[in-house]
Short mmCIF file of C-alpha atoms in Angstrom, two decimals:
data_model
loop_
_atom_site.label_atom_id
_atom_site.label_comp_id
_atom_site.label_asym_id
_atom_site.label_seq_id
_atom_site.Cartn_x
_atom_site.Cartn_y
_atom_site.Cartn_z
CA UNK A 1 -5.18 7.96 -18.69
CA UNK A 2 -3.76 11.37 -17.43
CA UNK A 3 -6.11 12.58 -14.60
CA UNK A 4 -4.17 15.51 -13.06
CA UNK A 5 -7.51 17.67 -13.45
CA UNK A 6 -8.80 15.08 -10.99
CA UNK A 7 -6.37 16.34 -8.17
CA UNK A 8 -5.46 19.28 -5.69
CA UNK A 9 -1.90 20.11 -6.86
CA UNK A 10 0.16 22.91 -5.85
CA UNK A 11 1.38 25.40 -8.37
CA UNK A 12 4.91 25.08 -8.93
CA UNK A 13 5.06 21.49 -7.40
CA UNK A 14 6.49 18.15 -8.63
CA UNK A 15 4.72 15.66 -6.65
CA UNK A 16 6.98 12.41 -6.55
CA UNK A 17 6.00 11.04 -3.11
CA UNK A 18 2.45 9.53 -4.24
CA UNK A 19 3.96 6.06 -3.12
CA UNK A 20 3.42 7.42 0.68
CA UNK A 21 0.78 9.70 0.32
CA UNK A 22 -1.37 10.19 -2.36
CA UNK A 23 -2.65 13.70 -3.51
CA UNK A 24 -6.08 14.95 -2.59
CA UNK A 25 -8.70 14.13 -5.29
CA UNK A 26 -11.01 16.95 -5.82
CA UNK A 27 -13.97 14.85 -5.34
CA UNK A 28 -13.02 13.94 -1.94
CA UNK A 29 -13.50 17.48 -0.77
CA UNK A 30 -16.83 17.64 -1.78
CA UNK A 31 -17.60 14.03 -0.47
CA UNK A 32 -16.36 14.97 2.96
CA UNK A 33 -18.36 18.16 3.23
CA UNK A 34 -21.49 16.05 2.16
CA UNK A 35 -20.75 13.63 4.84
CA UNK A 36 -20.04 15.90 7.78
CA UNK A 37 -22.53 18.49 6.88
CA UNK A 38 -25.56 16.75 5.16
CA UNK A 39 -25.17 13.13 6.49
CA UNK A 40 -23.87 14.00 10.29
CA UNK A 41 -25.14 17.32 10.26
CA UNK A 42 -28.47 16.68 9.12
CA UNK A 43 -29.55 13.29 9.37
CA UNK A 44 -27.34 12.62 12.56
CA UNK A 45 -27.78 8.62 13.48
CA UNK A 46 -30.18 8.41 10.74
CA UNK A 47 -27.48 8.30 8.04
CA UNK A 48 -26.55 4.80 9.35
CA UNK A 49 -29.47 3.77 7.23
CA UNK A 50 -30.59 6.97 5.36
CA UNK A 51 -27.11 7.23 3.77
CA UNK A 52 -26.12 3.83 4.15
CA UNK A 53 -23.15 4.18 6.26
CA UNK A 54 -23.32 0.45 7.32
CA UNK A 55 -22.91 -0.75 3.81
CA UNK A 56 -20.08 1.30 3.04
CA UNK A 57 -17.15 -0.75 3.94
CA UNK A 58 -18.80 -3.59 1.40
CA UNK A 59 -18.99 -0.69 -1.46
CA UNK A 60 -15.62 0.39 -0.91
CA UNK A 61 -14.21 -3.22 -0.49
CA UNK A 62 -15.76 -4.01 -3.98
CA UNK A 63 -14.39 -1.16 -5.55
CA UNK A 64 -10.83 -2.12 -4.49
CA UNK A 65 -11.29 -5.52 -5.58
CA UNK A 66 -11.82 -4.60 -8.95
CA UNK A 67 -8.41 -2.74 -8.87
CA UNK A 68 -6.33 -5.82 -7.48
CA UNK A 69 -7.95 -8.69 -9.47
CA UNK A 70 -10.39 -10.06 -6.95
CA UNK A 71 -14.19 -10.84 -6.95
CA UNK A 72 -16.90 -8.80 -5.24
CA UNK A 73 -17.48 -9.68 -1.97
CA UNK A 74 -14.02 -10.96 -1.13
CA UNK A 75 -12.29 -7.54 0.15
CA UNK A 76 -13.30 -6.28 3.73
CA UNK A 77 -12.14 -2.51 4.57
CA UNK A 78 -11.53 -0.57 7.50
CA UNK A 79 -9.18 -0.42 10.34
CA UNK A 80 -5.40 -0.16 9.80
CA UNK A 81 -2.76 -2.30 7.75
CA UNK A 82 -1.08 -3.41 10.62
CA UNK A 83 -4.38 -5.00 12.11
CA UNK A 84 -4.90 -6.23 8.41
CA UNK A 85 -1.52 -8.41 8.48
CA UNK A 86 -2.73 -9.67 11.84
CA UNK A 87 -5.83 -10.75 10.92
CA UNK A 88 -4.33 -12.48 7.75
CA UNK A 89 -1.41 -14.18 9.62
CA UNK A 90 -4.05 -15.34 12.22
CA UNK A 91 -6.40 -16.78 9.70
CA UNK A 92 -3.55 -18.20 7.83
CA UNK A 93 -1.56 -20.31 10.68
CA UNK A 94 -4.42 -22.93 11.60
CA UNK A 95 -4.79 -23.68 8.10
CA UNK A 96 -1.27 -25.67 8.61
CA UNK A 97 -1.42 -26.45 12.25
CA UNK A 98 1.36 -28.71 11.94
CA UNK A 99 3.71 -26.13 10.51
CA UNK A 100 5.64 -23.39 12.60
CA UNK A 101 7.56 -21.27 10.06
CA UNK A 102 6.46 -17.88 8.99
CA UNK A 103 8.64 -17.04 5.97
CA UNK A 104 9.31 -13.50 5.02
CA UNK A 105 12.33 -11.46 3.56
CA UNK A 106 14.90 -8.88 5.26
CA UNK A 107 13.41 -6.20 3.38
CA UNK A 108 9.96 -6.46 4.67
CA UNK A 109 7.99 -3.51 6.04
CA UNK A 110 8.87 -3.47 9.76
CA UNK A 111 5.15 -3.49 10.66
CA UNK A 112 4.51 -6.72 9.12
CA UNK A 113 7.38 -8.50 10.83
CA UNK A 114 6.30 -7.01 14.40
CA UNK A 115 2.82 -8.14 13.92
CA UNK A 116 4.36 -11.85 12.99
CA UNK A 117 6.62 -11.76 15.86
CA UNK A 118 3.61 -10.73 18.09
CA UNK A 119 1.36 -12.96 17.19
CA UNK A 120 3.68 -15.98 17.18
CA UNK A 121 4.47 -15.16 20.96
CA UNK A 122 0.81 -14.45 21.77
CA UNK A 123 0.00 -17.96 20.54
CA UNK A 124 2.68 -19.85 22.15
CA UNK A 125 2.98 -22.96 19.87
CA UNK A 126 6.33 -22.65 18.51
CA UNK A 127 5.82 -20.76 15.64
CA UNK A 128 8.93 -18.70 14.56
CA UNK A 129 9.56 -15.87 11.87
CA UNK A 130 12.38 -16.52 9.48
CA UNK A 131 13.67 -13.79 7.45
CA UNK A 132 15.87 -14.54 3.96
CA UNK A 133 17.05 -12.31 1.64
CA UNK A 134 14.69 -11.41 -0.86
CA UNK A 135 16.63 -13.23 -3.63
CA UNK A 136 16.69 -16.51 -1.31
CA UNK A 137 12.80 -16.54 -0.74
CA UNK A 138 11.96 -19.04 -3.35
CA UNK A 139 14.21 -21.44 -2.40
CA UNK A 140 13.46 -21.05 1.57
CA UNK A 141 9.62 -21.83 0.53
CA UNK A 142 9.28 -25.50 1.53
CA UNK A 143 7.20 -28.15 3.48
CA UNK A 144 8.18 -26.70 6.66
CA UNK A 145 6.67 -23.11 5.74
CA UNK A 146 3.22 -22.40 7.26
CA UNK A 147 2.81 -19.10 5.84
CA UNK A 148 4.72 -16.63 3.22
CA UNK A 149 4.37 -13.09 4.52
CA UNK A 150 5.85 -10.99 1.65
CA UNK A 151 5.38 -7.21 0.91
CA UNK A 152 5.04 -7.46 -3.03
CA UNK A 153 7.11 -4.25 -3.72
CA UNK A 154 9.85 -3.31 -1.38
CA UNK A 155 9.24 -0.05 0.09
CA UNK A 156 12.84 1.30 0.01
CA UNK A 157 13.95 0.00 -3.59
CA UNK A 158 10.68 -0.42 -5.30
CA UNK A 159 12.11 -4.05 -6.18
CA UNK A 160 9.26 -6.20 -7.22
CA UNK A 161 9.06 -10.01 -6.06
CA UNK A 162 7.08 -12.34 -8.84
CA UNK A 163 4.05 -12.80 -7.48
CA UNK A 164 3.08 -15.43 -9.84
CA UNK A 165 6.13 -17.93 -9.06
CA UNK A 166 5.87 -17.36 -5.37
CA UNK A 167 2.50 -18.33 -4.94
CA UNK A 168 2.58 -21.07 -7.17
CA UNK A 169 5.58 -22.44 -5.08
CA UNK A 170 3.60 -22.03 -1.96
CA UNK A 171 0.61 -23.82 -3.57
CA UNK A 172 3.02 -26.71 -5.11
CA UNK A 173 4.29 -27.13 -0.91
CA UNK A 174 1.19 -26.85 0.72
CA UNK A 175 2.31 -23.09 2.53
CA UNK A 176 -0.33 -20.04 2.60
CA UNK A 177 0.33 -17.12 0.79
CA UNK A 178 0.04 -13.46 2.15
CA UNK A 179 0.76 -10.62 0.06
CA UNK A 180 1.03 -6.83 1.43
CA UNK A 181 -0.06 -4.60 -1.63
CA UNK A 182 0.50 -1.57 0.44
CA UNK A 183 3.13 -0.32 -3.02
CA UNK A 184 1.29 -2.33 -5.52
CA UNK A 185 -2.39 -1.37 -5.12
CA UNK A 186 -3.27 1.23 -8.24
CA UNK A 187 0.21 0.87 -9.37
CA UNK A 188 0.55 -2.76 -10.68
CA UNK A 189 -1.98 -4.91 -12.37
CA UNK A 190 -2.71 -7.62 -10.24
CA UNK A 191 -4.46 -10.93 -10.25
CA UNK A 192 -5.52 -11.89 -7.21
CA UNK A 193 -8.30 -14.41 -7.77
CA UNK A 194 -6.78 -15.71 -11.16
CA UNK A 195 -3.25 -16.86 -9.38
CA UNK A 196 -5.39 -17.99 -6.31
CA UNK A 197 -3.43 -16.14 -3.92
CA UNK A 198 -4.40 -17.14 -0.31
CA UNK A 199 -4.66 -13.77 1.37
CA UNK A 200 -3.77 -10.08 0.73
CA UNK A 201 -3.75 -6.88 2.65
CA UNK A 202 -3.20 -3.24 1.75
CA UNK A 203 -3.60 0.49 2.71
CA UNK A 204 -5.27 2.88 0.50
CA UNK A 205 -3.41 6.08 1.39
CA UNK A 206 -0.48 5.61 -1.07
CA UNK A 207 -1.35 4.98 -5.05
CA UNK A 208 -5.19 4.88 -4.04
CA UNK A 209 -5.13 8.42 -2.95
CA UNK A 210 -7.69 7.99 -0.10
CA UNK A 211 -5.56 10.45 2.21
CA UNK A 212 -3.84 10.22 5.46
CA UNK A 213 -4.53 7.37 7.80
CA UNK A 214 -7.46 6.00 5.08
CA UNK A 215 -8.49 2.55 5.74
CA UNK A 216 -6.78 -0.30 5.00
CA UNK A 217 -8.18 -3.73 3.14
CA UNK A 218 -7.96 -7.51 3.40
CA UNK A 219 -8.53 -10.26 1.12
CA UNK A 220 -9.15 -13.69 1.39
CA UNK A 221 -9.51 -16.31 -0.86
CA UNK A 222 -13.38 -17.33 -0.60
CA UNK A 223 -12.73 -21.04 0.20
CA UNK A 224 -10.47 -19.96 3.34
CA UNK A 225 -12.81 -17.77 4.74
CA UNK A 226 -15.92 -19.99 4.64
CA UNK A 227 -14.57 -21.53 7.72
CA UNK A 228 -12.43 -19.35 9.44
CA UNK A 229 -13.55 -18.07 13.18
CA UNK A 230 -11.81 -14.45 13.45
CA UNK A 231 -9.28 -14.18 16.13
CA UNK A 232 -10.28 -10.58 16.26
CA UNK A 233 -14.02 -11.43 16.29
CA UNK A 234 -15.45 -7.97 16.33
CA UNK A 235 -18.77 -7.10 16.26
CA UNK A 236 -19.10 -5.73 12.64
CA UNK A 237 -17.92 -8.91 11.77
CA UNK A 238 -20.79 -10.58 13.36
CA UNK A 239 -23.84 -12.19 11.31
CA UNK A 240 -26.17 -9.75 12.88
CA UNK A 241 -24.28 -7.02 14.68
CA UNK A 242 -27.40 -5.44 15.98
CA UNK A 243 -28.84 -8.56 17.53
CA UNK A 244 -26.55 -8.10 20.16
CA UNK A 245 -26.17 -11.64 20.71
CA UNK A 246 -23.72 -13.11 23.72
CA UNK A 247 -22.30 -15.48 21.04
CA UNK A 248 -20.18 -14.52 17.80
CA UNK A 249 -21.67 -15.83 14.66
CA UNK A 250 -19.41 -14.87 11.64
CA UNK A 251 -20.98 -13.24 9.04
CA UNK A 252 -20.72 -14.93 5.46
CA UNK A 253 -17.57 -14.38 3.32
CA UNK A 254 -15.16 -11.67 3.53
CA UNK A 255 -17.83 -9.82 6.02
CA UNK A 256 -16.64 -11.42 8.77
CA UNK A 257 -13.22 -9.54 8.47
CA UNK A 258 -14.58 -6.61 9.57
CA UNK A 259 -13.69 -5.85 13.16
CA UNK A 260 -15.35 -2.41 14.54
CA UNK A 261 -17.40 0.60 13.69
CA UNK A 262 -16.35 1.65 10.46
CA UNK A 263 -14.55 5.25 10.04
CA UNK A 264 -17.07 6.84 7.91
CA UNK A 265 -15.73 10.09 6.94
CA UNK A 266 -12.29 8.45 5.79
CA UNK A 267 -14.34 5.67 4.06
CA UNK A 268 -16.39 8.49 2.20
CA UNK A 269 -13.35 10.38 1.37
CA UNK A 270 -11.72 7.11 0.05
CA UNK A 271 -14.82 6.07 -1.98
CA UNK A 272 -14.60 9.32 -3.51
CA UNK A 273 -11.21 9.01 -4.42
CA UNK A 274 -11.72 5.68 -6.08
CA UNK A 275 -13.99 7.35 -8.71
CA UNK A 276 -10.62 8.22 -10.75
CA UNK A 277 -10.38 4.91 -11.52
CA UNK A 278 -13.68 4.39 -13.04
CA UNK A 279 -12.71 3.22 -16.62
CA UNK A 280 -9.06 3.40 -16.25
CA UNK A 281 -6.98 -0.07 -17.03
CA UNK A 282 -4.39 -0.92 -14.65
CA UNK A 283 -2.14 -2.23 -17.42
CA UNK A 284 -2.43 0.92 -19.32
CA UNK A 285 -1.22 2.72 -15.90
CA UNK A 286 1.71 0.44 -15.64
CA UNK A 287 2.79 0.67 -18.79
CA UNK A 288 3.03 4.29 -18.58
CA UNK A 289 4.73 4.02 -14.95
CA UNK A 290 7.30 2.20 -16.76
CA UNK A 291 7.55 4.63 -19.59
CA UNK A 292 8.16 7.56 -17.01
CA UNK A 293 10.31 5.82 -14.81
CA UNK A 294 12.54 4.88 -17.40
CA UNK A 295 12.65 8.38 -18.40
CA UNK A 296 13.17 9.51 -15.12
CA UNK A 297 16.75 6.91 -14.41
CA UNK A 298 18.34 7.85 -17.76
CA UNK A 299 18.05 11.53 -17.06
CA UNK A 300 18.98 11.22 -13.27
CA UNK A 301 22.06 8.95 -14.31
CA UNK A 302 23.28 11.23 -17.02
CA UNK A 303 22.83 14.47 -15.15
CA UNK A 304 24.02 13.09 -11.12
CA UNK A 305 27.07 10.52 -11.08
CA UNK A 306 27.26 10.80 -7.69
CA UNK A 307 23.77 9.02 -7.12
CA UNK A 308 23.54 5.12 -7.73
CA UNK A 309 20.61 3.48 -8.65
CA UNK A 310 19.01 1.22 -5.82
CA UNK A 311 15.91 0.26 -7.84
CA UNK A 312 16.28 -2.86 -10.19
CA UNK A 313 17.02 -1.44 -13.39
CA UNK A 314 14.74 -3.97 -15.26
CA UNK A 315 11.26 -2.37 -14.98
CA UNK A 316 9.58 -5.76 -14.67
CA UNK A 317 11.28 -6.10 -11.60
CA UNK A 318 10.41 -3.00 -10.16
CA UNK A 319 7.31 -1.26 -8.94
CA UNK A 320 5.90 2.24 -9.44
CA UNK A 321 8.86 3.81 -8.02
CA UNK A 322 12.73 4.71 -8.49
CA UNK A 323 15.03 4.58 -5.61
CA UNK A 324 18.93 6.14 -5.92
CA UNK A 325 21.28 5.82 -2.86
CA UNK A 326 23.45 8.50 -1.82
CA UNK A 327 25.32 8.91 1.73
CA UNK A 328 23.61 12.22 2.26
CA UNK A 329 20.42 11.31 0.83
CA UNK A 330 18.35 12.69 3.42
CA UNK A 331 19.79 16.02 2.98
CA UNK A 332 19.48 16.00 -0.55
CA UNK A 333 15.72 15.14 -0.53
CA UNK A 334 15.19 17.81 1.95
CA UNK A 335 16.94 20.50 -0.54
CA UNK A 336 15.13 18.85 -3.06
CA UNK A 337 11.61 19.62 -1.79
CA UNK A 338 12.52 23.16 -0.77
CA UNK A 339 13.01 23.42 -4.75
CA UNK A 340 9.49 22.27 -5.22
CA UNK A 341 10.02 18.88 -6.25
CA UNK A 342 8.93 16.36 -3.33
CA UNK A 343 10.43 12.67 -3.03
CA UNK A 344 11.19 11.30 0.49
CA UNK A 345 14.14 9.22 2.24
CA UNK A 346 14.31 5.85 3.89
CA UNK A 347 17.54 4.77 5.90
CA UNK A 348 20.40 4.46 5.33
CA UNK A 349 20.56 6.27 2.16
CA UNK A 350 17.46 5.71 0.02
CA UNK A 351 16.21 8.73 -2.02
CA UNK A 352 12.64 7.56 -3.03
CA UNK A 353 10.72 9.02 -6.11
CA UNK A 354 7.28 7.83 -6.68
CA UNK A 355 5.96 7.69 -10.52
CA UNK A 356 2.26 8.16 -10.74
CA UNK A 357 1.05 8.67 -14.12
CA UNK A 358 -2.55 9.87 -12.99
CA UNK A 359 -1.03 13.17 -12.95
CA UNK A 360 2.67 13.02 -13.70
CA UNK A 361 3.56 14.04 -17.22
CA UNK A 362 7.25 13.74 -19.03
CA UNK A 363 7.55 17.87 -18.27
CA UNK A 364 7.28 16.93 -14.69
CA UNK A 365 10.28 13.80 -14.99
CA UNK A 366 12.32 16.68 -16.72
CA UNK A 367 11.91 19.31 -14.35
CA UNK A 368 12.35 16.69 -11.59
CA UNK A 369 15.63 15.26 -12.88
CA UNK A 370 16.90 18.97 -13.71
CA UNK A 371 16.44 19.95 -10.07
CA UNK A 372 17.66 17.21 -8.65
CA UNK A 373 21.13 17.59 -10.85
CA UNK A 374 21.23 21.20 -9.47
CA UNK A 375 20.76 20.35 -5.63
CA UNK A 376 23.81 17.66 -6.20
CA UNK A 377 26.21 19.71 -8.65
CA UNK A 378 25.83 22.82 -6.55
CA UNK A 379 25.85 21.01 -3.08
CA UNK A 380 22.77 22.70 -2.02
CA UNK A 381 22.14 20.12 0.34
CA UNK A 382 24.87 21.09 2.53
CA UNK A 383 23.24 24.01 3.75
CA UNK A 384 23.13 23.27 7.76
CA UNK A 385 19.40 23.66 8.08
CA UNK A 386 19.24 20.11 6.30
CA UNK A 387 21.41 18.58 8.81
CA UNK A 388 18.57 18.54 11.37
CA UNK A 389 16.22 15.43 10.86
CA UNK A 390 12.57 16.17 11.30
CA UNK A 391 10.32 13.53 13.02
CA UNK A 392 8.95 12.14 9.69
CA UNK A 393 11.41 11.46 7.17
#
């Protein structure tokens, strides 16, 4: 399953940040040049038909659908993850008009909560966002809850919610489930259709390697979307966009969840990036990820006694990243990066390391743990340049 040759990886770098931005797939460069030079450059506007730019969001959506356990025609691509969170929540709340609680957890990614707060205020119908500790979520799913909005894998610690159990609890009490798969798609084997998940959203620039700013996606259970009148009723979600009708008639299925003109160049790059997944089984990827993660945890704990494990120790409760805590975690990560091992930091003290078996080997894990041990044992992080906080951490 190792596909290292499919990626542009700089010599001498161990890349442990694919949970934040995947590396460049080699095929993406050729695809981008083709889209820009041949399709845009030569076909000009004719490429909307000749190169089928107009159908690209659907084709890419179907490819992502396979990776998240969804049926063809149920995933729409385009826009940003924040917009997709808004869309999913705006579709979910009218399904339970008598309920006013949007339930989430205290560790959820901030943008999800921002969007929920903003939508609740805009609707003006008394909705409120309630957050509880991650381990208290199941007990908080009651008949008062209109929608559960959770990030499947915690962006800081890698803690993974039990999607099966929580989705089933939602169904039992009549709440709508909305899952953010930003740190799950391409890392964990999922079965959205089998679990009858109501809605799911995700980005494609992490484990799917679609590049910085790559388009997001949204999944909607077919029976929910059939009668849904989108709040963000963009022209690309219209049944006949180029009829230019004054009234909005939604397209069939997930197509009605498209909003504006698709980002063709970015979608083309993502389409090429998804080629690496052809023939791969997510269950095998997951198995390899767990093996490499366990190896990394064991080696770091043996070599770096000042670091404490922030991720769940049980691999089945953890996504495809390993996080450690240290009061000077930001400076330590900066020192580590300067020595060729790229991870990242999240406040207040989380050092994050993405474990991606598509291109990481056991040798990479050994190198990373040895380098981290050197940084910590020799206090290399104390260099004054590492105290300056960059705009992006």
